[in-house]
Coordinates of C-alpha atoms and ligand atoms in Angstrom, one line a residue:
M1 CA -6.6 19.0 -8.0
T2 CA -3.2 18.1 -9.4
P3 CA -1.9 14.3 -9.3
L4 CA 0.8 15.6 -6.6
F5 CA -0.5 15.5 -3.5
V6 CA 1.3 17.4 -0.7
P7 CA 0.0 17.6 3.1
P8 CA -0.9 20.2 4.2
D9 CA 0.8 19.8 7.9
H10 CA 3.1 16.8 7.6
F11 CA 2.9 16.8 11.8
R12 CA -0.9 16.1 11.5
E13 CA -3.3 13.0 11.1
L14 CA -5.1 13.9 7.5
Q15 CA -8.5 14.3 7.3
R16 CA -10.0 12.1 4.3
T17 CA -11.1 15.4 2.7
D18 CA -7.3 16.4 2.5
I19 CA -7.0 14.3 0.0
F20 CA -10.4 14.0 -1.7
P21 CA -13.0 15.8 -1.3
D22 CA -15.7 12.8 -1.4
A23 CA -15.1 11.4 2.0
S24 CA -17.9 9.0 1.3
R25 CA -15.8 7.3 -1.3
P26 CA -13.1 4.3 -0.3
L27 CA -9.6 5.4 0.0
E28 CA -6.9 2.8 -1.2
I29 CA -3.6 3.5 -0.5
D30 CA -1.0 1.8 -2.8
L31 CA 2.3 1.8 -0.4
G32 CA 5.6 2.0 -2.3
C33 CA 3.9 2.5 -5.7
G34 CA 6.7 2.8 -8.2
D35 CA 6.2 4.4 -11.1
G36 CA 2.4 4.1 -11.0
T37 CA 1.4 0.9 -12.7
F38 CA -0.5 -0.5 -10.4
L39 CA -2.2 3.0 -9.1
T40 CA -3.3 4.3 -12.3
G41 CA -4.5 0.1 -13.5
M42 CA -6.8 0.4 -10.5
A43 CA -7.8 4.1 -10.8
A44 CA -9.0 3.4 -14.3
H45 CA -10.8 0.3 -13.5
H46 CA -12.6 1.9 -10.6
P47 CA -13.4 5.4 -10.9
E48 CA -15.9 4.8 -7.9
R49 CA -12.9 4.4 -5.7
D50 CA -9.9 7.0 -5.0
F51 CA -6.5 5.7 -4.9
L52 CA -3.6 7.7 -3.1
G53 CA 0.2 6.6 -3.8
V54 CA 3.1 6.6 -1.5
E55 CA 6.5 6.8 -2.6
R56 CA 9.8 8.3 -1.7
M57 CA 11.7 8.4 -5.2
L58 CA 11.4 11.4 -7.1
G59 CA 11.8 10.0 -10.1
R60 CA 9.3 7.3 -9.8
V61 CA 6.4 10.2 -8.2
S62 CA 7.2 12.4 -11.3
K63 CA 6.4 9.0 -13.1
T64 CA 3.2 8.3 -11.8
A65 CA 2.2 11.9 -11.9
R66 CA 2.8 12.1 -15.3
K67 CA 0.5 9.1 -15.7
I68 CA -1.8 10.0 -13.6
A69 CA -2.3 13.1 -15.9
A70 CA -2.2 11.5 -18.9
Q71 CA -4.6 9.3 -18.3
H72 CA -7.0 11.9 -17.1
L73 CA -7.6 9.8 -13.5
P74 CA -9.0 12.0 -11.1
N75 CA -9.5 9.4 -8.7
A76 CA -5.6 9.0 -8.5
R77 CA -3.1 11.0 -6.4
I78 CA 0.8 10.2 -5.4
M79 CA 2.4 11.8 -2.1
R80 CA 6.1 11.9 -2.0
L81 CA 6.6 10.5 2.0
E82 CA 7.9 7.5 3.6
S83 CA 5.8 5.0 3.9
A84 CA 6.0 3.7 7.6
Y85 CA 5.6 7.6 8.7
T86 CA 2.8 7.9 6.7
V87 CA 1.2 4.7 7.7
A88 CA 1.5 5.9 11.9
W89 CA 1.4 9.3 11.7
L90 CA 0.0 10.6 8.7
L91 CA -3.5 8.9 6.7
P92 CA -6.6 9.5 8.6
R93 CA -8.3 7.2 10.7
A94 CA -10.6 4.7 10.1
G95 CA -10.0 6.2 6.1
V96 CA -8.6 3.9 4.2
S97 CA -10.7 0.8 2.9
R98 CA -7.5 -1.2 1.2
L99 CA -4.0 -0.8 1.8
H100 CA -2.1 -2.4 -1.0
L101 CA 2.0 -3.6 -0.2
L102 CA 3.2 -5.0 -2.8
C103 CA 6.8 -6.4 -3.6
P104 CA 7.9 -4.0 -0.8
D105 CA 12.1 -4.0 -0.5
P106 CA 12.5 -7.2 1.3
W107 CA 15.7 -6.3 3.6
P108 CA 17.0 -9.9 2.8
K109 CA 19.8 -9.7 5.1
K110 CA 19.3 -11.0 9.0
K111 CA 20.7 -8.0 10.0
H112 CA 18.2 -5.7 8.3
A113 CA 15.1 -7.6 9.0
A114 CA 13.6 -5.3 11.4
R115 CA 13.6 -2.6 8.5
R116 CA 10.5 -4.9 7.0
L117 CA 7.9 -2.9 7.8
V118 CA 6.2 -5.9 8.4
N119 CA 8.2 -6.5 11.1
Q120 CA 7.6 -3.1 13.0
A121 CA 5.2 -2.6 15.8
E122 CA 4.6 1.0 14.5
F123 CA 3.4 0.1 11.3
L124 CA 1.2 -2.7 12.3
D125 CA -0.5 0.3 15.2
G126 CA -1.0 2.4 12.1
L127 CA -2.7 0.2 9.9
A128 CA -4.9 -0.7 12.6
R129 CA -5.5 3.1 12.9
I130 CA -6.1 3.8 9.4
L131 CA -8.4 0.9 8.3
V132 CA -12.0 1.2 8.1
P133 CA -14.0 -1.5 10.0
G134 CA -13.3 -4.4 7.4
G135 CA -10.9 -2.8 5.4
E136 CA -8.0 -5.1 3.7
F137 CA -4.5 -5.3 3.8
L138 CA -3.3 -7.0 0.7
L139 CA 0.7 -7.8 0.6
K140 CA 2.6 -9.8 -2.3
T141 CA 5.8 -10.3 -2.1
D142 CA 8.7 -12.9 -4.2
D143 CA 10.7 -12.8 -1.3
G144 CA 10.2 -15.9 1.2
P145 CA 11.3 -14.6 4.4
Y146 CA 9.2 -10.9 4.0
F147 CA 6.1 -13.6 3.2
E148 CA 7.0 -15.9 6.6
D149 CA 7.9 -12.5 8.6
T150 CA 4.0 -11.2 7.7
L151 CA 2.2 -14.3 8.7
L152 CA 3.7 -14.3 11.7
S153 CA 3.1 -10.6 12.4
L154 CA -0.3 -10.7 11.2
A155 CA -1.0 -14.0 13.0
S156 CA 0.4 -12.4 16.4
R157 CA -2.6 -9.8 16.1
A158 CA -5.2 -12.4 15.2
H159 CA -7.6 -9.9 17.6
Q160 CA -7.0 -7.5 14.9
F161 CA -6.2 -8.9 11.7
E162 CA -8.5 -11.8 10.2
R163 CA -6.8 -13.4 7.2
L164 CA -9.0 -13.8 4.3
D165 CA -8.8 -16.2 1.0
W166 CA -7.2 -14.8 -1.9
P167 CA -8.1 -17.1 -5.2
A168 CA -6.3 -16.2 -8.2
N169 CA -8.8 -14.2 -10.0
A170 CA -10.7 -13.7 -7.3
F171 CA -10.8 -9.5 -8.3
F172 CA -9.6 -6.7 -10.7
Y173 CA -5.8 -6.9 -9.7
P174 CA -3.0 -5.7 -12.0
T175 CA 0.2 -7.2 -12.0
T176 CA 2.9 -4.8 -10.6
D177 CA 6.2 -3.5 -12.6
F178 CA 8.2 -5.6 -10.1
E179 CA 5.6 -8.3 -10.1
R180 CA 6.5 -8.8 -13.7
S181 CA 9.8 -8.7 -13.7
W182 CA 9.5 -11.3 -11.1
L183 CA 7.7 -13.8 -12.9
D184 CA 9.5 -13.5 -16.2
I185 CA 12.6 -14.5 -14.6
G186 CA 10.4 -17.3 -12.9
R187 CA 10.4 -16.2 -9.7
V188 CA 7.2 -17.3 -7.3
I189 CA 4.6 -14.6 -6.1
H190 CA 3.5 -15.4 -2.7
R191 CA 0.3 -13.1 -1.5
A192 CA -1.9 -12.6 1.4
R193 CA -4.8 -10.5 2.6
W194 CA -6.5 -9.9 6.0
R195 CA -9.0 -7.9 7.2
L196 CA -9.2 -6.0 10.4
V197 CA -11.8 -7.0 12.9
A198 CA -10.5 -4.7 16.0
P199 CA -9.0 -1.7 16.0
Ligands
LIG201 C1 10.4 -3.6 -5.0 S1 9.6 -1.7 -5.5 C2 8.0 -2.1 -6.1 C3 7.6 -0.8 -6.3 C4 5.8 -2.0 -6.6 N1 5.1 -1.6 -5.7 C5 5.5 -2.5 -7.7 O1 5.4 -3.5 -7.1 O2 6.5 -2.6 -9.0 C6 9.6 -0.5 -3.9 C7 9.0 0.4 -4.1 O3 9.0 1.2 -2.5 C8 9.5 2.5 -2.6 N2 10.0 2.2 -0.7 C9 10.7 1.8 -0.3 N3 11.0 1.9 0.6 C10 9.7 2.7 1.1 C11 9.6 4.0 1.6 N4 10.0 3.0 3.5 N5 8.9 4.7 2.0 C12 8.4 5.3 0.6 N6 9.0 4.1 -0.7 C13 9.3 3.1 -0.5 C14 10.8 1.7 -3.6 O4 11.2 3.5 -3.8 C15 10.2 0.9 -4.5 O5 9.8 1.6 -5.6

């Protein structure tokens, strides 16, 4: 199995076993995984889970693939594709135990707010489709308006998503590259976590 995952058909919903062979293992997605520091950190710490990174920039995909290979992580792969499409149409139905959206591009201009993933119905519908029952969506961002948008979007779907507590150090969760940069210059990182209660 190579670190790089290429879907067998970009226009068909994936089977869980298309990505990793054992469908009984939890699958976690790192959406917009950048250079793969969080992805590989998680995969090394949790050999009993599988991890797929999604990233559109070729250089970052290559860097992530190299990290996976260098650390000999059979439970991590990287796919070069667009996040919204991946969640809305490609990932396996009820196949994902946790989806991580960490420091997503904030689209700070008001006129671009609709481009934020969390403001797109297709993304939220997709999230409800791909998570297993009780599966989790975890978000971290330094961007206040993005965080507020996410709280409002998920609150408008309270029949589907229930907010969970996320105290500091509640579980193993490596700092991401962008998070480190923001913390180093004194920015505050907001975080929130939800569980799927109904698809
Ligand atoms: C601000 S960086 C955060 C990277 C990493 N999650 C971190 O926290 O260090 C956002 C990443 O998402 C990727 N990205 C942005 N929009 C994307 C999209 N629509 N599809 C796939 N990747 C995307 C960017 O290329 C970039 O690597």
